[in-house]
mmCIF file of C-alpha atoms and ligand atoms in Angstrom:
data_model
loop_
_atom_site.group_PDB
_atom_site.id
_atom_site.type_symbol
_atom_site.label_atom_id
_atom_site.label_comp_id
_atom_site.label_asym_id
_atom_site.label_seq_id
_atom_site.Cartn_x
_atom_site.Cartn_y
_atom_site.Cartn_z
ATOM 1 C CA MET H 1 -16.891 -33.173 -31.037
ATOM 2 C CA ALA H 2 -19.554 -30.859 -29.368
ATOM 3 C CA ALA H 3 -18.659 -26.778 -29.716
ATOM 4 C CA PRO H 4 -17.415 -25.022 -27.519
ATOM 5 C CA ALA H 5 -19.626 -23.920 -24.897
ATOM 6 C CA SER H 6 -20.582 -19.789 -25.740
ATOM 7 C CA SER H 7 -18.158 -17.859 -22.576
ATOM 8 C CA VAL H 8 -20.432 -15.035 -22.841
ATOM 9 C CA VAL H 9 -23.682 -14.883 -21.184
ATOM 10 C CA VAL H 10 -25.676 -12.026 -22.013
ATOM 11 C CA LEU H 11 -28.964 -10.140 -19.896
ATOM 12 C CA ASP H 12 -31.501 -7.833 -22.267
ATOM 13 C CA ARG H 13 -33.390 -5.590 -21.069
ATOM 14 C CA GLY H 14 -34.484 -4.836 -23.932
ATOM 15 C CA ASN H 15 -33.883 -0.066 -25.491
ATOM 16 C CA ASN H 16 -30.561 -1.172 -25.102
ATOM 17 C CA THR H 17 -30.021 -1.488 -21.481
ATOM 18 C CA THR H 18 -28.212 -4.854 -21.068
ATOM 19 C CA CYS H 19 -25.169 -6.652 -19.206
ATOM 20 C CA THR H 20 -22.365 -8.921 -20.510
ATOM 21 C CA ILE H 21 -20.901 -11.404 -18.114
ATOM 22 C CA ASN H 22 -17.654 -13.313 -19.565
ATOM 23 C CA LEU H 23 -18.054 -16.559 -17.692
ATOM 24 C CA HIS H 24 -13.939 -17.113 -17.271
ATOM 25 C CA GLY H 25 -14.633 -15.119 -13.711
ATOM 26 C CA ALA H 26 -18.798 -14.735 -13.978
ATOM 27 C CA THR H 27 -16.683 -11.253 -14.799
ATOM 28 C CA VAL H 28 -19.481 -8.699 -15.794
ATOM 29 C CA VAL H 29 -17.755 -7.215 -18.442
ATOM 30 C CA SER H 30 -19.896 -4.450 -20.887
ATOM 31 C CA TRP H 31 -22.936 -2.865 -18.148
ATOM 32 C CA ARG H 32 -25.003 -1.108 -20.746
ATOM 33 C CA VAL H 33 -27.802 0.833 -19.693
ATOM 34 C CA ASN H 34 -30.468 2.838 -22.942
ATOM 35 C CA ASN H 35 -26.356 1.802 -25.445
ATOM 36 C CA GLN H 36 -24.110 3.518 -22.676
ATOM 37 C CA GLU H 37 -21.556 1.867 -21.232
ATOM 38 C CA GLN H 38 -20.642 1.961 -17.870
ATOM 39 C CA LEU H 39 -17.389 0.127 -16.821
ATOM 40 C CA PHE H 40 -14.071 0.695 -18.045
ATOM 41 C CA VAL H 41 -13.026 -2.167 -19.687
ATOM 42 C CA SER H 42 -8.711 -1.998 -20.926
ATOM 43 C CA LYS H 43 -7.706 -2.325 -24.489
ATOM 44 C CA LEU H 44 -5.104 -4.342 -23.456
ATOM 45 C CA ALA H 45 -7.794 -6.453 -21.493
ATOM 46 C CA VAL H 46 -6.759 -10.018 -22.649
ATOM 47 C CA PHE H 47 -8.838 -13.010 -22.611
ATOM 48 C CA ASP H 48 -7.541 -16.311 -23.159
ATOM 49 C CA GLY H 49 -9.818 -18.387 -20.475
ATOM 50 C CA GLN H 50 -6.602 -17.476 -17.417
ATOM 51 C CA LYS H 51 -5.613 -14.243 -17.100
ATOM 52 C CA SER H 52 -7.910 -11.671 -14.689
ATOM 53 C CA ILE H 53 -10.208 -9.936 -17.017
ATOM 54 C CA ARG H 54 -9.113 -6.192 -17.463
ATOM 55 C CA GLY H 55 -12.451 -4.025 -16.798
ATOM 56 C CA GLY H 56 -15.557 -4.861 -15.362
ATOM 57 C CA ILE H 57 -16.426 -6.404 -12.384
ATOM 58 C CA PRO H 58 -13.519 -9.400 -10.856
ATOM 59 C CA ILE H 59 -15.272 -10.458 -8.098
ATOM 60 C CA VAL H 60 -11.977 -11.172 -6.080
ATOM 61 C CA PHE H 61 -12.314 -15.102 -3.847
ATOM 62 C CA PRO H 62 -11.622 -16.288 -1.327
ATOM 63 C CA HIS H 63 -8.967 -14.041 -0.511
ATOM 64 C CA PHE H 64 -8.174 -10.998 -1.253
ATOM 65 C CA GLY H 65 -3.874 -8.676 -2.953
ATOM 66 C CA PRO H 66 -1.149 -11.225 -3.159
ATOM 67 C CA TRP H 67 -1.356 -14.047 -1.746
ATOM 68 C CA ALA H 68 1.783 -17.412 -0.427
ATOM 69 C CA TYR H 69 -1.299 -19.822 -1.987
ATOM 70 C CA GLY H 70 -2.287 -19.285 -5.098
ATOM 71 C CA PRO H 71 -2.570 -16.389 -7.091
ATOM 72 C CA GLN H 72 -3.352 -12.366 -6.179
ATOM 73 C CA HIS H 73 -7.189 -11.904 -5.177
ATOM 74 C CA GLY H 74 -7.508 -15.537 -5.574
ATOM 75 C CA PHE H 75 -8.917 -17.562 -8.357
ATOM 76 C CA ALA H 76 -12.729 -16.892 -8.779
ATOM 77 C CA ARG H 77 -11.764 -14.538 -11.835
ATOM 78 C CA THR H 78 -10.262 -16.449 -12.856
ATOM 79 C CA CYS H 79 -12.027 -19.653 -12.783
ATOM 80 C CA ARG H 80 -14.455 -21.223 -15.509
ATOM 81 C CA TRP H 81 -17.838 -20.862 -13.669
ATOM 82 C CA GLU H 82 -21.581 -22.687 -14.673
ATOM 83 C CA VAL H 83 -24.188 -20.862 -15.610
ATOM 84 C CA GLU H 84 -26.563 -22.052 -12.634
ATOM 85 C CA LYS H 85 -29.743 -19.686 -13.947
ATOM 86 C CA HIS H 86 -29.532 -18.668 -17.405
ATOM 87 C CA PRO H 87 -31.397 -15.297 -18.483
ATOM 88 C CA GLU H 88 -34.777 -15.032 -17.384
ATOM 89 C CA PRO H 89 -37.612 -11.661 -17.315
ATOM 90 C CA LEU H 90 -39.239 -11.531 -13.594
ATOM 91 C CA GLU H 91 -41.992 -10.803 -13.654
ATOM 92 C CA ASN H 92 -40.967 -6.455 -13.631
ATOM 93 C CA GLY H 93 -39.572 -7.320 -16.674
ATOM 94 C CA ASP H 94 -35.983 -7.368 -15.146
ATOM 95 C CA ILE H 95 -34.030 -9.363 -16.062
ATOM 96 C CA GLU H 96 -32.467 -11.766 -13.167
ATOM 97 C CA ALA H 97 -29.112 -14.184 -14.766
ATOM 98 C CA MET H 98 -28.066 -16.525 -12.118
ATOM 99 C CA PHE H 99 -24.101 -18.577 -12.894
ATOM 100 C CA SER H 100 -21.858 -20.542 -9.983
ATOM 101 C CA LEU H 101 -18.465 -21.714 -8.818
ATOM 102 C CA VAL H 102 -18.092 -24.620 -6.678
ATOM 103 C CA ASP H 103 -14.860 -26.579 -5.208
ATOM 104 C CA SER H 104 -12.713 -28.204 -7.962
ATOM 105 C CA PRO H 105 -9.436 -29.898 -7.567
ATOM 106 C CA VAL H 106 -7.885 -26.501 -8.438
ATOM 107 C CA THR H 107 -9.525 -24.223 -6.095
ATOM 108 C CA LYS H 108 -8.253 -27.630 -3.964
ATOM 109 C CA GLN H 109 -5.207 -27.259 -4.083
ATOM 110 C CA ILE H 110 -4.580 -23.890 -3.399
ATOM 111 C CA TRP H 111 -7.527 -23.173 -1.141
ATOM 112 C CA ASN H 112 -8.291 -26.900 0.841
ATOM 113 C CA TYR H 113 -12.125 -26.484 1.315
ATOM 114 C CA CYS H 114 -15.297 -26.790 0.331
ATOM 115 C CA PHE H 115 -17.362 -24.657 -0.838
ATOM 116 C CA LYS H 116 -20.359 -23.586 -3.371
ATOM 117 C CA LEU H 117 -20.360 -19.752 -4.456
ATOM 118 C CA VAL H 118 -23.485 -18.364 -5.689
ATOM 119 C CA LEU H 119 -23.518 -14.196 -8.026
ATOM 120 C CA ARG H 120 -27.297 -13.869 -8.860
ATOM 121 C CA ILE H 121 -28.290 -10.807 -11.678
ATOM 122 C CA ILE H 122 -30.453 -8.321 -12.284
ATOM 123 C CA LEU H 123 -30.501 -5.971 -14.508
ATOM 124 C CA ARG H 124 -33.070 -3.384 -14.381
ATOM 125 C CA GLU H 125 -33.632 -0.685 -16.082
ATOM 126 C CA LYS H 126 -31.256 1.937 -14.677
ATOM 127 C CA GLU H 127 -29.358 -0.365 -12.130
ATOM 128 C CA LEU H 128 -27.261 -3.173 -11.952
ATOM 129 C CA GLN H 129 -28.034 -6.000 -8.371
ATOM 130 C CA VAL H 130 -24.233 -7.481 -7.937
ATOM 131 C CA SER H 131 -24.853 -10.340 -5.301
ATOM 132 C CA PHE H 132 -23.442 -13.587 -4.235
ATOM 133 C CA ASN H 133 -24.154 -16.859 -1.854
ATOM 134 C CA LEU H 134 -21.525 -18.282 -0.189
ATOM 135 C CA TYR H 135 -22.262 -21.818 1.485
ATOM 136 C CA ASN H 136 -19.789 -23.471 3.363
ATOM 137 C CA SER H 137 -19.956 -27.558 2.513
ATOM 138 C CA SER H 138 -16.551 -28.208 4.104
ATOM 139 C CA SER H 139 -17.043 -30.115 7.658
ATOM 140 C CA GLU H 140 -14.021 -27.372 9.379
ATOM 141 C CA PRO H 141 -15.356 -23.636 8.664
ATOM 142 C CA PHE H 142 -13.431 -21.900 6.923
ATOM 143 C CA GLN H 143 -12.497 -17.568 5.970
ATOM 144 C CA PHE H 144 -12.332 -15.801 3.402
ATOM 145 C CA ASN H 145 -12.071 -12.031 1.784
ATOM 146 C CA MET H 146 -15.454 -11.519 -1.130
ATOM 147 C CA LEU H 147 -14.978 -8.300 -3.738
ATOM 148 C CA PHE H 148 -16.486 -6.299 -6.212
ATOM 149 C CA HIS H 149 -14.178 -5.732 -7.431
ATOM 150 C CA THR H 150 -15.433 -3.199 -9.565
ATOM 151 C CA TYR H 151 -13.974 -0.280 -12.740
ATOM 152 C CA LEU H 152 -15.864 2.594 -13.362
ATOM 153 C CA LYS H 153 -15.785 4.327 -16.708
ATOM 154 C CA VAL H 154 -15.262 7.962 -16.368
ATOM 155 C CA PRO H 155 -14.619 10.551 -18.611
ATOM 156 C CA ASP H 156 -11.293 12.771 -16.194
ATOM 157 C CA VAL H 157 -10.921 10.842 -13.269
ATOM 158 C CA ARG H 158 -9.723 14.255 -12.408
ATOM 159 C CA LYS H 159 -13.722 15.095 -12.053
ATOM 160 C CA CYS H 160 -14.874 12.524 -10.374
ATOM 161 C CA SER H 161 -15.793 12.123 -6.213
ATOM 162 C CA ILE H 162 -16.457 9.584 -4.008
ATOM 163 C CA SER H 163 -18.972 10.199 -0.649
ATOM 164 C CA GLY H 164 -19.235 7.536 2.281
ATOM 165 C CA LEU H 165 -15.573 7.564 2.820
ATOM 166 C CA GLN H 166 -15.428 10.352 5.627
ATOM 167 C CA GLY H 167 -14.064 9.804 9.184
ATOM 168 C CA CYS H 168 -13.022 5.841 8.062
ATOM 169 C CA MET H 169 -9.252 4.190 8.505
ATOM 170 C CA PHE H 170 -7.644 3.691 5.359
ATOM 171 C CA VAL H 171 -4.694 1.058 4.747
ATOM 172 C CA ASP H 172 -2.970 2.948 1.804
ATOM 173 C CA LYS H 173 -0.956 1.252 -0.049
ATOM 174 C CA THR H 174 1.645 3.721 -1.970
ATOM 175 C CA LYS H 175 3.173 4.299 1.462
ATOM 176 C CA GLU H 176 3.810 0.894 2.913
ATOM 177 C CA ASN H 177 -0.191 0.494 4.376
ATOM 178 C CA ALA H 178 0.168 3.236 6.110
ATOM 179 C CA ILE H 179 -3.127 4.005 8.127
ATOM 180 C CA TYR H 180 -4.965 7.426 7.972
ATOM 181 C CA GLN H 181 -8.638 8.996 8.834
ATOM 182 C CA GLU H 182 -10.354 10.367 5.422
ATOM 183 C CA PRO H 183 -10.676 13.876 6.212
ATOM 184 C CA ARG H 184 -12.702 14.856 3.139
ATOM 185 C CA GLU H 185 -16.648 14.566 2.500
ATOM 186 C CA MET H 186 -15.912 13.898 -0.985
ATOM 187 C CA VAL H 187 -13.047 11.528 -1.652
ATOM 188 C CA THR H 188 -11.419 13.063 -4.996
ATOM 189 C CA VAL H 189 -8.160 10.753 -7.204
ATOM 190 C CA ASN H 190 -6.113 13.156 -8.919
ATOM 191 C CA HIS H 191 -2.931 10.673 -8.501
ATOM 192 C CA TRP H 192 -2.219 6.951 -7.742
ATOM 193 C CA THR H 193 -4.129 5.697 -5.285
ATOM 194 C CA ASP H 194 -5.034 2.664 -3.920
ATOM 195 C CA ARG H 195 -6.241 2.464 -0.211
ATOM 196 C CA ILE H 196 -8.953 -0.123 1.655
ATOM 197 C CA TYR H 197 -11.460 1.756 3.602
ATOM 198 C CA GLN H 198 -12.124 0.269 6.386
ATOM 199 C CA THR H 199 -16.671 0.393 7.220
ATOM 200 C CA THR H 200 -17.656 2.532 5.230
ATOM 201 C CA GLN H 201 -20.648 3.780 4.226
ATOM 202 C CA GLN H 202 -23.710 1.766 2.745
ATOM 203 C CA GLU H 203 -23.642 4.257 0.089
ATOM 204 C CA HIS H 204 -21.248 5.797 -2.157
ATOM 205 C CA ILE H 205 -21.991 8.433 -4.593
ATOM 206 C CA ILE H 206 -19.633 8.557 -7.632
ATOM 207 C CA SER H 207 -20.225 11.948 -9.582
ATOM 208 C CA ASN H 208 -19.426 12.730 -13.158
ATOM 209 C CA VAL H 209 -19.190 9.498 -14.218
ATOM 210 C CA VAL H 210 -20.114 9.203 -17.829
ATOM 211 C CA SER H 211 -22.159 12.477 -19.731
ATOM 212 C CA GLY H 212 -21.451 13.727 -16.195
ATOM 213 C CA ARG H 213 -23.829 12.013 -14.402
ATOM 214 C CA LYS H 214 -23.931 10.816 -10.700
ATOM 215 C CA MET H 215 -23.484 6.737 -9.843
ATOM 216 C CA LYS H 216 -24.750 4.961 -6.672
ATOM 217 C CA MET H 217 -23.435 2.451 -5.782
ATOM 218 C CA VAL H 218 -25.333 0.370 -2.643
ATOM 219 C CA LYS H 219 -23.683 -2.981 -0.040
ATOM 220 C CA TYR H 220 -25.634 -4.905 2.270
ATOM 221 C CA ASN H 221 -22.777 -6.837 4.347
ATOM 222 C CA MET H 222 -19.531 -5.800 2.111
ATOM 223 C CA PRO H 223 -17.953 -3.268 4.949
ATOM 224 C CA ASP H 224 -15.044 -2.018 3.058
ATOM 225 C CA THR H 225 -14.492 -0.276 0.164
ATOM 226 C CA VAL H 226 -11.324 -0.237 -1.765
ATOM 227 C CA VAL H 227 -10.084 3.270 -4.066
ATOM 228 C CA TRP H 228 -7.560 2.202 -6.592
ATOM 229 C CA ASN H 229 -6.670 3.958 -9.817
ATOM 230 C CA PRO H 230 -3.258 3.007 -11.008
ATOM 231 C CA TRP H 231 -2.096 6.314 -12.188
ATOM 232 C CA ASP H 232 0.362 6.154 -15.108
ATOM 233 C CA VAL H 233 3.321 5.652 -11.944
ATOM 234 C CA THR H 234 1.455 1.955 -12.325
ATOM 235 C CA SER H 235 0.537 1.559 -15.178
ATOM 236 C CA ASN H 236 2.855 0.771 -16.821
ATOM 237 C CA THR H 237 3.404 -2.574 -14.603
ATOM 238 C CA MET H 238 0.130 -4.723 -15.978
ATOM 239 C CA SER H 239 0.737 -5.446 -19.686
ATOM 240 C CA ASP H 240 -3.106 -5.799 -20.175
ATOM 241 C CA PHE H 241 -3.433 -1.562 -18.503
ATOM 242 C CA GLY H 242 -2.799 1.160 -21.352
ATOM 243 C CA GLU H 243 -0.194 3.752 -20.142
ATOM 244 C CA ASP H 244 -2.751 6.269 -21.171
ATOM 245 C CA GLU H 245 -6.292 4.366 -19.632
ATOM 246 C CA TYR H 246 -5.452 6.423 -16.393
ATOM 247 C CA PRO H 247 -7.501 9.106 -16.689
ATOM 248 C CA ASN H 248 -11.052 7.365 -18.240
ATOM 249 C CA MET H 249 -11.473 4.407 -14.805
ATOM 250 C CA VAL H 250 -11.724 4.384 -11.244
ATOM 251 C CA CYS H 251 -11.806 1.230 -9.415
ATOM 252 C CA VAL H 252 -14.824 1.445 -6.173
ATOM 253 C CA GLU H 253 -14.731 -1.980 -4.875
ATOM 254 C CA ALA H 254 -17.442 -2.812 -2.343
ATOM 255 C CA GLY H 255 -16.268 -5.901 -0.850
ATOM 256 C CA ILE H 256 -14.928 -7.532 2.823
ATOM 257 C CA VAL H 257 -11.824 -7.237 2.985
ATOM 258 C CA ILE H 258 -10.143 -5.572 6.662
ATOM 259 C CA THR H 259 -11.695 -8.687 7.969
ATOM 260 C CA PRO H 260 -11.662 -12.310 6.882
ATOM 261 C CA ILE H 261 -15.454 -13.716 7.603
ATOM 262 C CA THR H 262 -15.149 -16.855 8.931
ATOM 263 C CA LEU H 263 -17.930 -19.116 7.693
ATOM 264 C CA ASN H 264 -19.039 -22.304 9.924
ATOM 265 C CA PRO H 265 -19.892 -25.306 8.069
ATOM 266 C CA ASN H 266 -23.236 -26.124 6.680
ATOM 267 C CA ASN H 267 -23.529 -22.023 6.955
ATOM 268 C CA THR H 268 -24.194 -19.615 3.899
ATOM 269 C CA TYR H 269 -23.183 -15.733 3.561
ATOM 270 C CA GLU H 270 -24.770 -13.164 1.731
ATOM 271 C CA GLY H 271 -23.882 -9.791 -0.214
ATOM 272 C CA THR H 272 -24.999 -7.652 -2.875
ATOM 273 C CA MET H 273 -23.707 -4.234 -4.627
ATOM 274 C CA VAL H 274 -25.913 -2.413 -6.589
ATOM 275 C CA LEU H 275 -24.886 0.298 -8.825
ATOM 276 C CA GLN H 276 -27.817 2.638 -9.820
ATOM 277 C CA VAL H 277 -26.527 5.444 -12.460
ATOM 278 C CA MET H 278 -28.883 8.630 -11.654
HETATM 279 C C1 LIG A 301 -7.019 -3.206 -6.183
HETATM 280 C C2 LIG A 301 -5.674 -3.733 -5.270
HETATM 281 O O1 LIG A 301 -7.985 -4.127 -5.458
HETATM 282 O O2 LIG A 301 -6.527 -4.233 -7.361
HETATM 283 C C3 LIG A 301 -4.201 -3.141 -6.205
HETATM 284 O O3 LIG A 301 -6.312 -2.681 -4.339
HETATM 285 C C4 LIG A 301 -4.014 -3.852 -6.854
HETATM 286 O O4 LIG A 301 -3.490 -3.141 -5.305
HETATM 287 C C5 LIG A 301 -5.073 -4.409 -8.171
HETATM 288 O O5 LIG A 301 -2.883 -3.101 -7.987
HETATM 289 C C6 LIG A 301 -4.571 -4.734 -9.060
HETATM 290 O O6 LIG A 301 -4.664 -5.813 -9.163
HETATM 291 P P1 LIG A 301 -4.664 -7.008 -10.799
HETATM 292 O O7 LIG A 301 -4.455 -8.062 -9.291
HETATM 293 O O8 LIG A 301 -6.260 -6.939 -10.975
HETATM 294 O O9 LIG A 301 -2.885 -5.999 -11.156
#
């Protein structure tokens, strides 16, 4: 019997700068820059090929949030993806790899459309670029949400701040989806936070991430930003998240959330998020 295909793909740029993708969900489960991990993965994360991985960068597609037709946040994060292109150096030494997910009987039972979703990862010296390209191979249009559910590792979330949200309207999921406008230039996270910010600035700076550095997030064709920390209030509702872990993470998630995109047959949509250690 053939040995089972490996579940992880590693991009190695040298200098202890690597990125690891688990084919379960094409979830980025590690991004190390000069040996320093930048992403949070829970110590209780489950790697059973069934449950979504609690941490890293799970992909939310084709639906954000609870859903009558299938699992919360869609099926992309719980499907096994294919390697479309094995890691290869580009001319400048950056490393590129690609992964793909196409419709299957499982996805069609939930969402009856044909599609091809390609994830392209480029690992640079201090940057991680994550892009998607979605092709509608159905004979009719479909609507989708897409989100890079990025878990940043931080020493103490209470000391972090996030720019690029001032003036934006947001849905506060901790307040029965009430809608507010963000007055702050720098948003801090001092309690249970679960907000969908609409049409945010293209760039966010998150302060006090690993080693007290700043992280820049730049997004293209992904208008919204979710900010989430379960705090102790809701940590205990997740079996795969330690109750003492909430201070060490913050999710800043680039996506298409508030207004789903309608994609016509034979059309594609591309979006990108770039993370940069400053
Ligand atoms: C966030 C949502 O994006 O993901 C939260 O806004 C949700 O409401 C969180 O709790 C985690 O979701 P899940 O399905 O991975 O537990």
